[in-house]
mmCIF file of C-alpha atoms in Angstrom:
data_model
loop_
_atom_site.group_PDB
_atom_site.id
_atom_site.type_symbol
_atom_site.label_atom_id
_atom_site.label_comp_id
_atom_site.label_asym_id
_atom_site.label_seq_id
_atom_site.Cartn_x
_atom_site.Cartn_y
_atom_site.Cartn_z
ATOM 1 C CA UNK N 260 -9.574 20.059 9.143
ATOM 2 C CA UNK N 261 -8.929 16.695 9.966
ATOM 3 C CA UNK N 262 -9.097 15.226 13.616
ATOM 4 C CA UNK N 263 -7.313 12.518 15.586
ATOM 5 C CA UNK N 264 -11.176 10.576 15.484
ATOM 6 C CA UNK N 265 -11.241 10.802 11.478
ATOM 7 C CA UNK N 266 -7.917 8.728 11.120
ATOM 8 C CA UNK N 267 -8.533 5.188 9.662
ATOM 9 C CA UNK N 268 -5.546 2.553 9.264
ATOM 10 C CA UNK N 269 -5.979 -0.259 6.885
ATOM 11 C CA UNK N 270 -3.755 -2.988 6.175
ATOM 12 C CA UNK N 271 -2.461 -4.053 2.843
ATOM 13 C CA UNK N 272 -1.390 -6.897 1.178
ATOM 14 C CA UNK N 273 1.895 -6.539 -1.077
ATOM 15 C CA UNK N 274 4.421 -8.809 -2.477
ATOM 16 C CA UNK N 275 8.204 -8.093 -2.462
ATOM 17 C CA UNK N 276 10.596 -9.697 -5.029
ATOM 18 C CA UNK N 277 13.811 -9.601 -6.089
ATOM 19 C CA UNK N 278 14.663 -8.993 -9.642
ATOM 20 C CA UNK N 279 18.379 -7.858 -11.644
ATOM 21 C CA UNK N 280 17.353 -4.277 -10.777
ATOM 22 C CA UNK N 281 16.624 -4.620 -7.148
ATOM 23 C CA UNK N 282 13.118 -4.829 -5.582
ATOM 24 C CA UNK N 283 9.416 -4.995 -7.293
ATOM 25 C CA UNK N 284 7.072 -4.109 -4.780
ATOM 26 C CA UNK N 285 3.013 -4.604 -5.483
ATOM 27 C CA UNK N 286 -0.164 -4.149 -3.952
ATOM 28 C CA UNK N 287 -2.286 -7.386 -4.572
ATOM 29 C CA UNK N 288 -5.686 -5.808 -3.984
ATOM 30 C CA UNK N 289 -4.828 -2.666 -5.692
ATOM 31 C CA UNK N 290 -4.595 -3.003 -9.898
ATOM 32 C CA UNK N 291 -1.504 -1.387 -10.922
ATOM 33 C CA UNK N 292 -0.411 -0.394 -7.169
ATOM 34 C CA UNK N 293 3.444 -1.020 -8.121
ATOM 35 C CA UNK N 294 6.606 0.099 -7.273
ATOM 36 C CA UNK N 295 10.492 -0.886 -7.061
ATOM 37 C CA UNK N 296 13.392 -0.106 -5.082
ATOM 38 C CA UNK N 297 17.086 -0.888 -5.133
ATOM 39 C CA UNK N 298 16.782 -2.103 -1.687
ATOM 40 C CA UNK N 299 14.232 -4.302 -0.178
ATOM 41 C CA UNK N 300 13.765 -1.430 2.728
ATOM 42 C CA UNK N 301 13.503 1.031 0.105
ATOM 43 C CA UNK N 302 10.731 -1.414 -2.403
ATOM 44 C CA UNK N 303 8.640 -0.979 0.718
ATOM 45 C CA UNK N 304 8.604 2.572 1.661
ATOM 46 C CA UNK N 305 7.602 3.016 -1.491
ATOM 47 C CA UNK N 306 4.667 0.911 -1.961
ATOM 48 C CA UNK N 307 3.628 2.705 1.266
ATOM 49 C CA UNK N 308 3.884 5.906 -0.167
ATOM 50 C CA UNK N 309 2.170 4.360 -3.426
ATOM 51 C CA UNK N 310 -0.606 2.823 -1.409
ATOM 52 C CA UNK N 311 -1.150 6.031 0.701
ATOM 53 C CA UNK N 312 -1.468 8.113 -3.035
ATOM 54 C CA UNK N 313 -3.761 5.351 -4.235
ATOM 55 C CA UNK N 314 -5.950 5.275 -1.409
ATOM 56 C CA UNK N 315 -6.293 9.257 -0.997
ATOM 57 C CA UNK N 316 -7.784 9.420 -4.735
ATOM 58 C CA UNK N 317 -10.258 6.439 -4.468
ATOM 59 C CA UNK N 318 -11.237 8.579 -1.311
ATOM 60 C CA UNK N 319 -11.205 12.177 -3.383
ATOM 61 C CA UNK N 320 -12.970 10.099 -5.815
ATOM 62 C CA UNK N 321 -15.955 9.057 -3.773
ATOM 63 C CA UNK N 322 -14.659 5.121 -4.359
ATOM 64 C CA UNK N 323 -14.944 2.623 -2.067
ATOM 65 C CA UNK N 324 -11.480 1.172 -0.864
ATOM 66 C CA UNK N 325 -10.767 -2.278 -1.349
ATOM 67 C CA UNK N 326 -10.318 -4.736 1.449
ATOM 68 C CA UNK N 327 -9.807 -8.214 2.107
ATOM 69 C CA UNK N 328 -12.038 -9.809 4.834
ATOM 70 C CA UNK N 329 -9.183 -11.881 5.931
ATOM 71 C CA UNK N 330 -5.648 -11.672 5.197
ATOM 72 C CA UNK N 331 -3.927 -15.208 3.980
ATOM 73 C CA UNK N 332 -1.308 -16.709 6.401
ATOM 74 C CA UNK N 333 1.819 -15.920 4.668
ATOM 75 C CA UNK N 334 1.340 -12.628 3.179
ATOM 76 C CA UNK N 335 3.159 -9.471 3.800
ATOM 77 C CA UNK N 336 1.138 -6.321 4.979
ATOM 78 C CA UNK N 337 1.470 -2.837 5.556
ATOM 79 C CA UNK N 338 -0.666 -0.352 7.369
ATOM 80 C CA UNK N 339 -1.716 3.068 5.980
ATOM 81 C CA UNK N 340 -3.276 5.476 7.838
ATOM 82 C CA UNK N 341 -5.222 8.149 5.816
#
């Protein structure tokens, strides 16, 4: 079982746009992390949830999980606790 103490939060980069069928949502420092949504709200829960799924098998996998030193000015993030 899990504790409170074994909870880590990372932040992610992603990039949001707009397209004729709504929202295309990405992870930049995850290949193939992608998503969409018809709204932007929705685009973003689910690269969460796509991020959270991601992470969880690089972990279940024994991989390391990719981070960027320092976030640019200017980009979106999200945080994911796992």
């Amino acid at each position: 079982m899990r504790t409170i103490e074994d909870v880590r939060t990372f932040a992610f980069p992603i990039n949001i746009e707009e397209d004729k069928d709504g929202f295309f949502a990405e992870c930049i420092i995850l290949p193939g992390c992608v998503t969409q949504g018809d709204t932007y709200e929705e685009a973003v829960h689910n690269i969460k949830e796509a991020i959270h799924l991601y992470v969880q098998t690089l972990e279940d996998d024994g991989l390391e999980i990719p981070q960027l030193a320092v976030i640019p000015a200017g980009l979106q993030t999200v945080e994911i606790s796992v």
